[in-house]
Structures are given as structure tokens and as C-alpha cells.
C-alpha positions in Angstrom: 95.1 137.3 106.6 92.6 135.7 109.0 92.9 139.4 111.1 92.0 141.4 107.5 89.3 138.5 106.8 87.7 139.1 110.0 87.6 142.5 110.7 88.1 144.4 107.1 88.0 147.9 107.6 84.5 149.5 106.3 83.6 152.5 104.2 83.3 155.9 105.4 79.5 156.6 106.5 78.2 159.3 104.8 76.7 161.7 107.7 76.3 164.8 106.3 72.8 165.2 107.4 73.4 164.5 111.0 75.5 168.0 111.6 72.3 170.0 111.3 69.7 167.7 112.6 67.2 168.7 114.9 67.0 165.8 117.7 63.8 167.9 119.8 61.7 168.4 117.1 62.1 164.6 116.2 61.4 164.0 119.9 58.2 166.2 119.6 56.9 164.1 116.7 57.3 160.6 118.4 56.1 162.5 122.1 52.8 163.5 119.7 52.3 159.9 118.1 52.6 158.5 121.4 50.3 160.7 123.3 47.8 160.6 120.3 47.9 156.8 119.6 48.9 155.2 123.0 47.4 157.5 125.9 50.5 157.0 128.0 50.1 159.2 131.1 51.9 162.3 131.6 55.3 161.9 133.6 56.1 158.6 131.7 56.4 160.7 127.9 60.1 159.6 127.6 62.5 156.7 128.1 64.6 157.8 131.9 67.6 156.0 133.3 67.5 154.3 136.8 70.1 153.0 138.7 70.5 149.0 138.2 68.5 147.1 140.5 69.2 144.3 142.7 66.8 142.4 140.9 68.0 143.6 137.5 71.5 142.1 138.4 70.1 139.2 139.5 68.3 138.5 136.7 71.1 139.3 134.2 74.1 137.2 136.0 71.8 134.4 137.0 70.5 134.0 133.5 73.7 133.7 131.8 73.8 130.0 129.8 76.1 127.6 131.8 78.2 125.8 129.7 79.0 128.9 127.7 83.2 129.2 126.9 84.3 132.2 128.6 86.6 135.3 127.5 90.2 136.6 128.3 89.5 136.3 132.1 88.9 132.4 132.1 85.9 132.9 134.3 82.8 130.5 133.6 79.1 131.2 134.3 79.0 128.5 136.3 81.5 130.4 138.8 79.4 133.4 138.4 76.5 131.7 139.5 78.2 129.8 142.8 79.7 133.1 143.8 76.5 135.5 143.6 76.1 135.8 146.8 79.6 136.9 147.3 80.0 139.0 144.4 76.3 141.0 144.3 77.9 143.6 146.9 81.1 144.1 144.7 79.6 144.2 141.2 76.5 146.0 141.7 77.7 149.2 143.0 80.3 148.8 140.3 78.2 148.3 137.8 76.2 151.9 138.8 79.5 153.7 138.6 79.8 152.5 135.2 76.7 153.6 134.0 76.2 156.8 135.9 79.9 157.9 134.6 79.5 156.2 131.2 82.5 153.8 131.7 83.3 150.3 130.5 86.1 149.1 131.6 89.5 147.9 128.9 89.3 144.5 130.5 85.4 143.7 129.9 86.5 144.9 126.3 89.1 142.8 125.4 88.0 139.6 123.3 89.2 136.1 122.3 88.2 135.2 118.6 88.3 131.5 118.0 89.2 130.8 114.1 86.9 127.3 113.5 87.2 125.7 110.1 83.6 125.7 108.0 82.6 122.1 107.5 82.7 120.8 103.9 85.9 123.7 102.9 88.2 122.1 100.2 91.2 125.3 100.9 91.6 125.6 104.3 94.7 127.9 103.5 91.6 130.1 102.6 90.5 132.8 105.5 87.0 132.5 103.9 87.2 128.8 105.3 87.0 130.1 108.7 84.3 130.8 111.0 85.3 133.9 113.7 83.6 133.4 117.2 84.0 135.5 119.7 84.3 135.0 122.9 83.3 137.8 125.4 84.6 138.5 129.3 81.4 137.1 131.3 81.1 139.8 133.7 81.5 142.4 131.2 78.7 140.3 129.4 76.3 140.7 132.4 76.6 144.5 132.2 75.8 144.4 128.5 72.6 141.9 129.4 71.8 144.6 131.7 71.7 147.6 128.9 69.7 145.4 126.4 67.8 144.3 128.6 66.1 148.3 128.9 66.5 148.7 125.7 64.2 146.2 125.3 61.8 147.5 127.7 62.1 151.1 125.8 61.8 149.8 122.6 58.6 147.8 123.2 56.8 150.4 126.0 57.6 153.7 123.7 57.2 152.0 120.3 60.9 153.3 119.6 61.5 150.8 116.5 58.6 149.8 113.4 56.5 147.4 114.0 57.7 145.1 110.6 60.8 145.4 112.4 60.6 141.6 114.5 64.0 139.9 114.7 65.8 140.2 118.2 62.4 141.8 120.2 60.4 140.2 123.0 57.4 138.1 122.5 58.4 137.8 118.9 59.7 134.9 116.7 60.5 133.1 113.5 57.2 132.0 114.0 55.5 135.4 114.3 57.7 136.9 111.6 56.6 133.7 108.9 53.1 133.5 109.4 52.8 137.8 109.2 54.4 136.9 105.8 52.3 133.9 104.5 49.1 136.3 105.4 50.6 138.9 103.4 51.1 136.7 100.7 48.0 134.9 100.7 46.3 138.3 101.0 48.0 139.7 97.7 47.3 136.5 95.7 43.7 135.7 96.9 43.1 139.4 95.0 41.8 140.1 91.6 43.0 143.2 89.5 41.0 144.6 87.2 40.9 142.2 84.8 40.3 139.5 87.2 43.5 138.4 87.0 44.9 137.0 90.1 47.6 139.4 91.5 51.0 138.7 92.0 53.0 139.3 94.9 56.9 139.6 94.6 59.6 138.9 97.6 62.7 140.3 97.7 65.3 139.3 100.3 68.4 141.8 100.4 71.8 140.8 101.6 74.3 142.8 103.7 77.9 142.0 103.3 79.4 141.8 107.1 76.4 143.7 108.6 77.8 143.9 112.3 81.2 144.5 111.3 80.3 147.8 109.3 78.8 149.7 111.7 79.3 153.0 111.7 79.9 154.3 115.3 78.3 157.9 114.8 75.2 156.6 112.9 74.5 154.2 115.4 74.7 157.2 118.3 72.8 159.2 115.9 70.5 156.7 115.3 69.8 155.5 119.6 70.1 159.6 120.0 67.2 160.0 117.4 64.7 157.8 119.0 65.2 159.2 122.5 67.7 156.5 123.9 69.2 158.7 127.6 71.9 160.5 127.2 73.3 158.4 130.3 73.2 155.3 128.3 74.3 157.1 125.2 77.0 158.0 126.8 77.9 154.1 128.1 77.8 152.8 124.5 79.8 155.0 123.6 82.5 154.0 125.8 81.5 150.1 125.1 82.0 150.6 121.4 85.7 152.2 121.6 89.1 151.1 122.3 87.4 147.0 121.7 91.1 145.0 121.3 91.0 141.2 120.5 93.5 138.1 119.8 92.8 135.4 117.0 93.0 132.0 118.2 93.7 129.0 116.4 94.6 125.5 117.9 98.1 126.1 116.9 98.5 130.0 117.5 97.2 132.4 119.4 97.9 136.6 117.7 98.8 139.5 119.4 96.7 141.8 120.6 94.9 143.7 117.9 92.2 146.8 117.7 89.0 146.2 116.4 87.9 150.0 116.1 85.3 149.3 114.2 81.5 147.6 114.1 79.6 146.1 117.2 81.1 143.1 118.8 80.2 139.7 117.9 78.4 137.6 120.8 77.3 140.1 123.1 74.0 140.6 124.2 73.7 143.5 123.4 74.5 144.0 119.9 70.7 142.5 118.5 69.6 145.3 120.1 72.0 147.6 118.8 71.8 146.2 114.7 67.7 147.1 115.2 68.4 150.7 116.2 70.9 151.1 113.1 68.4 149.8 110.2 65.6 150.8 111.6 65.5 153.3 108.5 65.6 151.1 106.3 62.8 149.2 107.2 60.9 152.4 107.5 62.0 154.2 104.3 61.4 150.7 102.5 57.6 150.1 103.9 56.9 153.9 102.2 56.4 151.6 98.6 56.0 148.3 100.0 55.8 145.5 102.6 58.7 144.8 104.9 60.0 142.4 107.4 63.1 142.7 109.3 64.7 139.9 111.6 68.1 141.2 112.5 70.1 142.0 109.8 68.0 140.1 107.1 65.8 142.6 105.4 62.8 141.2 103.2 60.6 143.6 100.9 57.3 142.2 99.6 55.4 144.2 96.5 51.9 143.9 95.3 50.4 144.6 91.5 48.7 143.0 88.3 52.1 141.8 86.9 55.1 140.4 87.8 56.9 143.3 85.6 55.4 145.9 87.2 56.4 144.3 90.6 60.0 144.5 89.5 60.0 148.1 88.4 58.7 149.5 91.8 61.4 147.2 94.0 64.0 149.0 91.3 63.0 152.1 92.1 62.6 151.3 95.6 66.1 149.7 96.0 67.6 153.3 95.2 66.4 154.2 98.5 68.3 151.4 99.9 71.5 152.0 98.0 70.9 155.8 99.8 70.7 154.3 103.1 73.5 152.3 102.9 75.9 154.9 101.9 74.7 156.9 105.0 75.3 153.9 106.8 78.3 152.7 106.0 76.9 149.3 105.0 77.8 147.2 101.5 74.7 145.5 99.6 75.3 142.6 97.5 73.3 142.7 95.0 74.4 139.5 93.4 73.0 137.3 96.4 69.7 139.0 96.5 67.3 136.1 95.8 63.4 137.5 93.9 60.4 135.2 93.3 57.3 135.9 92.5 54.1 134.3 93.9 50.5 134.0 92.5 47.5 131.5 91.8 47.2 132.0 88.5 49.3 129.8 86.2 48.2 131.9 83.4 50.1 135.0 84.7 53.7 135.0 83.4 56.5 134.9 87.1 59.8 134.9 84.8 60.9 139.0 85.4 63.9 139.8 86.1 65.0 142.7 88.7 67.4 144.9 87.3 70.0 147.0 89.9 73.5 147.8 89.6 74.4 146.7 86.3 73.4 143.0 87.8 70.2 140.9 86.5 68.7 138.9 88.9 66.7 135.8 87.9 63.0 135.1 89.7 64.0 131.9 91.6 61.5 128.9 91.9 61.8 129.0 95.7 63.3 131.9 98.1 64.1 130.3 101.4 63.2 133.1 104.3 64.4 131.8 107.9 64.9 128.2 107.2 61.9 128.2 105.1 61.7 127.2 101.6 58.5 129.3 99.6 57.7 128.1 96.4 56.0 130.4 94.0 52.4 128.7 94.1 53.0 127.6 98.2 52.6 124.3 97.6 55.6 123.8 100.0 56.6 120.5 98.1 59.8 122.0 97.9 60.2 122.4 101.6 59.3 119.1 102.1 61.6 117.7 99.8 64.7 119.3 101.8 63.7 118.2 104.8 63.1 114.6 103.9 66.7 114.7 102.3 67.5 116.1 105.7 65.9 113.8 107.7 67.3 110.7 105.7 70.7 111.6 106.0 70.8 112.1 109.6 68.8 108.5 110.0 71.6 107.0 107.9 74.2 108.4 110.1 72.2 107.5 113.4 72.5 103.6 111.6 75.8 103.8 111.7 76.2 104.5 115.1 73.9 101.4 116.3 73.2 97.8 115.7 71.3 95.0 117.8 74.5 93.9 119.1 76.3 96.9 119.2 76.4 100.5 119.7 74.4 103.3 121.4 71.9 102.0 123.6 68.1 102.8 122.1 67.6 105.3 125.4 70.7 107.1 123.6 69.3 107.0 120.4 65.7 108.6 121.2 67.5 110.9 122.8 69.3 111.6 119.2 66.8 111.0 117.1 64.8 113.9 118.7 67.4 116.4 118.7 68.2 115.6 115.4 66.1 113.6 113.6 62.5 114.3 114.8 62.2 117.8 113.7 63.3 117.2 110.1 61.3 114.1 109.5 58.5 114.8 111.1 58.7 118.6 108.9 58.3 120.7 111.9 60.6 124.0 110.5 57.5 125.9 111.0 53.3 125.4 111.4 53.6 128.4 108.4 54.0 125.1 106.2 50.7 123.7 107.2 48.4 126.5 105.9 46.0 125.7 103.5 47.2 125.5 99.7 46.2 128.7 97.7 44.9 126.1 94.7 41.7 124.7 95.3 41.8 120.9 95.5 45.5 120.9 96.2 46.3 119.7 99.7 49.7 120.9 99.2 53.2 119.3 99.6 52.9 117.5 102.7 50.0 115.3 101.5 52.3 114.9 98.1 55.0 113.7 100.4 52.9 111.1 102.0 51.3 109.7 98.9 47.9 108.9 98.7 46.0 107.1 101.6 49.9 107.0 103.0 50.0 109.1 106.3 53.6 107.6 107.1 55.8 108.7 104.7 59.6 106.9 103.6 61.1 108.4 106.4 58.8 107.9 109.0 58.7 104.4 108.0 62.7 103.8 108.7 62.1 105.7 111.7 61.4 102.5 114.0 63.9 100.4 112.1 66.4 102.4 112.9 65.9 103.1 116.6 65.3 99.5 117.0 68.6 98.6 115.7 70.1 99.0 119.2 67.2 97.1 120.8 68.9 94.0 122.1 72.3 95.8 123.6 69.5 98.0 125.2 67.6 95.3 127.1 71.0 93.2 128.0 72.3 96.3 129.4 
């Protein structure tokens, strides 16, 4: 059950228009927009494949996280790390012949998935109550670091991927990706239609049932083929996407050896990389009637006009472009956890439309929460707030539990939980996006609400010293 739960088999892509398609004159196109736009000098038009460096190695094994469980091999980081030295002459010319021959070998892709039960899970007879993790061979990992790594480079130096596209991508973050959406927002909403009504501005976040697990192995070639990935390391993933085996392990059992011919692998390092390639089209399509934002496999479009009606019509009409997209792609919407809301300044303007697709009706919800952050529909962010001073409390009352003045952790202990756990949540630091300035004149928005008036220390700031102090006298007798 848990080997159907985890890796159910996926629907056949649809890739009819990939027999006939014309991969130079794409190339010509994006060689045009990047000579016309970016003035990148002559011999450096297209992403090339080098041998791996020294340095590149390096850099790849030396930066794996200590600490991390390893795979089927048993082999550590931390070994990896002591025996560099030793094993940079072995690996490295490996490594090339791998690459230049487009091989990866059975061993690197052979995986342990550890079957953890979700917290809080009332059936744990359930497979749904489990939580697959995968754990990779560590060496095989450093290759894989290796490939995403230029990738990377490609995507960033040729402009491979759209620029809404921000999950997974260097010098990007939840940061960057929230406060490009509050401007949006803020930008739609400060506008006036022609009745000087205050627009509205309608978010949609789209959900994709097991995103990773339904890749389709030809669309994602097609897709890395498409925008100019070398053949050479075409060729590699290829090889690193085939013949993947894995056993299920629980603390009791441990499964035979099963294939997995299907989807990118969970864990490595390079399937981020690999996800952004395969919706890229998406996000592109999509932004042709809209605003989008991707971060991974989350997928958000954001709509402009005078009503909240009229918002809803276009993302209807847009969504069958979606729906197209995934049948190409193998991939399942669910259109019954897509979550809508509408924004605007204007109380007068009615926010209560409902999207329509699929035979489903989807209510406008109060708040929409995009990457741990909860948006209400006039941005006052009390809503935010509120979870994470429920958030914060909790954890203080647990951290009282664990401490008195006579017994307990010591108070060095508990700053040192209190600001991995605590701090952030009471001191409401999911994101700086939540300290812009309320859209309603004279409303400082839900942080001051919080406080209270004249209060700058709110409840939970207040029983932040109480509790930290519990373990005062055990400290200073210690």
C-alpha cells in the first residue's frame, strides 16, 4: 500500500506536438532575444559543456550538509569530507567519464525511502499518514550537485527560464518572490477604473497533485532540449532519470527492492532545477492574461480589473490553458484545493465571486496564505498576526514545561530554544512583506492592532521573560 501511495503510477503525457517540433528555429529565437536584449559577445551565444573542474568538485563534495543521513551505501558526508584528499584523484576522473559518456551509475541510483508517521494522524493503518523521505547515495549526490549547479549558471547567464519563474534560482527568495507580489498588489489596488472605483486584484494559487512524482520523462528532455540544455548533459539525465530502484523502510520492515520508473527523485539536488525546466510553460503561457509567480512547484496567478466578477471570468478562461498544459505534461490539477481571494481598498466594491472550473465552485477566501504568509483581502495582516501569536504561545507554553527555577533546562539552554523556536513567531518575523504600509489611510495595520494602543510589547512578548527566567536559579547554581 505504502509502495502504491508513494509512487502511484501517472497519466500518459500527451506529446503529440513534440514529434514535429523544430528545436533550431526555437534556438534562433532565444539566440535573437539574447543578442538583441543582452549584448552577449559572439562565441558565448549558447550554453557549452566543460569537463568538471577541480574546483567544481570541490565545491560540490565539500559543501554537502554534515549531519545529513546517507543512502544505500552507509557513507556519511562527514566521511566524504575527511577523505577528499584521498578520494579527489579517484572520483574526479570518474565523474568526467560519466558525463562525457552520459552514464550514472545503478549504485548512485538506488534509494532508501524512510516511511515517517505525519504528526497529529488518527489512522496510522492509513498510507496517507506517512511521510516518504528519501534518502540518496552521497557520492551519487555530489555528481547531481555538480549538474545543478550549471544549470544554474545556464539558467541565470542565458535567461533560459521566465523571470516570474523565482523558486529554486540563485540570488532569489521567499523574500524576493513576497515583496514582487505585495508591489503587484498594491499597484493594482492603489488604481482607479473608470468610474473611480478602486480596482480589484484577484490571486489564485493552483495546486498540483504529486508534482515531482508525475514527471513525464520525455517532456522534461523535451523541455531541457527546447531551451538549449547540451546534448552531453541531455544525454546524462537521461541516464540519471532511468532504471531509479528503491526500498521502503519502516522501523519494523524494510521492502524489496522496487522500480520507481517514473518522476524525478525526491532529495536530490538536482531535481529544483529540473521541476523549473518542466513548468516553465506554464508560467509563460499563464503571464500571456495575467501576473504570475512560480516557486517550485507552487504556481500563483494574479488578475487585474474593475470587478471582482470580471477577475474570475479571465482566470476561467485562463485556467483552460492550464488544464492544456497539464495534459501535455502529464501533471493532475486539483481544482478543489485551489484557494481565490480577492483584494481591494474599496469596501464598497463587492469581493464574494466565485471561480467556476471543472464542474467545482470555489469560494473567495478571507485570507490565501502564499509561502508561510497569510494575505488578507484589505492587507491589514491582522490575520497573519493572529497565527503567529497562537504560534508563538504555544511553543512558550511548551518551553514552560520544560523549565522551572529549580528544575529543568538551564536558561543558556532555553535562549538557545527560544530563538530557534520561539523568537521568530513572537516577534512576527515570517517576512518584512508584513511590515509595508496598510493600503487604508489611517490604518497602521495588524501589527499595531496586535500591540494595542500605546502597547509596543504585546501578550507574548510580555511572557517572554517570565518564561526564560523560570530556569534562572538552576542556571546560576550550576
Amino acid at each position: 500500500m505504502l509502495a502504491n501511495s508513494f509512487f502511484p503510477q501517472p497519466p500518459e503525457a500527451n506529446l503529440e506536438d513534440i514529434q514535429d517540433f523544430d528545436y533550431e528555429a526555437h534556438h534562433n529565437r532565444m539566440r535573437a532575444y539574447r543578442n538583441h536584449n543582452l549584448n552577449m559577445p559572439a562565441d558565448d551565444k549558447d550554453p557549452s559543456c566543460q569537463q568538471i573542474t577541480p574546483r567544481e568538485f570541490q565545491k560540490a563534495l565539500l559543501g554537502a550538509k554534515a549531519g545529513k543521513a546517507p543512502g544505500n551505501t552507509g557513507i556519511p558526508n562527514q566521511v566524504l569530507h575527511l577523505a577528499f584528499g584521498a578520494l579527489k584523484p579517484l572520483l574526479l576522473p570518474a565523474m568526467n567519464f560519466c558525463l562525457s559518456h552520459g552514464i550514472h551509475p545503478n549504485n548512485w541510483k538506488t534509494s532508501i525511502t524512510v516511511a515517517l508517521r505525519k504528526s497529529g494522524k488518527d489512522d496510522y493503518t492509513k498510507p496517507k499518514s506517512y511521510q516518504p523521505i528519501a534518502l540518496l547515495d552521497t557520492i551519487g549526490k555530489v555528481m547531481e550537485s555538480i549538474i545543478a549547479t550549471r544549470l544554474s549558471y545556464w539558467v541565470e547567464h542565458y535567461h533560459l527560464l521566465p523571470m516570474d519563474h523565482i523558486g529554486g534560482r540563485k540570488m532569489r527568495g521567499v523574500e524576493h518572490a513576497l515583496h514582487l507580489l505585495m508591489e503587484c498588489i498594491h499597484s493594482i489596488i492603489s488604481s482607479r477604473t473608470t468610474t473611480r472605483k478602486a480596482k480589484v486584484a484577484t490571486l489564485l494559487m493552483l495546486d498540483v497533485s504529486g508534482a515531482f512524482d508525475n514527471v513525464s520523462h520525455e517532456r522534461l528532455l523535451h523541455n531541457l532540449k527546447k531551451r538549449q540544455i547540451p546534448t552531453q548533459v541531455l544525454d546524462w539525465i537521461k541516464e540519471f532519470l532511468q532504471h531509479r530502484k528503491t526500498v521502503i523502510k519502516l522501523p519494523e520492515f524494510t521492502s524489496a527492492e522496487m522500480d520507481t520508473p517514473t518522476g524525478i527523485p525526491q532529495g536530490s539536488p538536482l531535481s529544483p532545477i529540473l521541476y523549473l525546466f518542466y513548468n516553465a510553460d506554464l508560467i509563460e503561457e499563464l503571464s500571456n492574461g495575467g501576473q504570475t509567480m512560480g516557486w517550485i512547484d507552487d504556481v500563483g496567478l494574479l488578475v487585474e480589473g474593475d470587478s471582482a466578477e470580471a477577475n474570475c471570468q479571465r482566470i476561467e478562461n485562463m485556467l483552460e490553458t492550464a488544464y492544456q498544459w497539464a495534459d501535455q505534461h502529464a501533471s493532475v490539477f486539483a481544482p478543489e484545493k485551489f484557494v481565490i481571494t480577492h483584494f481591494c481598498k474599496d469596501k464598497k466594491q463587492d469581493l464574494t465571486a466565485k471561480l467556476h472550473t471543472r464542474g467545482i465552485t470555489i469560494e473567495p477566501a478571507e485570507t490565501i496564505r502564499v509561502l508561510g504568509i497569510h494575505l488578507d483581502s484589505r492587507l491589514t495582516f491582522l490575520p497573519h498576526a493572529r497565527k503567529l501569536e497562537s504560534a508563538a504561545t504555544k511553543r512558550l507554553g511548551a518551553m514552560a514545561a520544560i523549565a522551572g527555577s529549580t528544575w529543568g533546562f538551564s536558561l543558556i539552554d532555553m535562549q538557545k530554544v527560544y530563538l530557534g523556536a520561539t523568537g521568530p513567531h513572537s516577534k512576527g518575523l515570517g517576512s518584512t512583506s508584513s511590515y509595508t504600509a496598510s493600503p487604508e489611510p489611517g490604518n497602521a495595520g495588524g501589527w499595531a492592532e496586535m500591540r494595542g494602543s500605546g502597547n509596543d510589547r504585546g501578550p507574548v512578548t510580555q511572557a517572554q521573560p517570565l518564561t526564560l527566567s523560570s530556569s534562572y536559579h538552576q542556571c546560576s547554581s550550576s
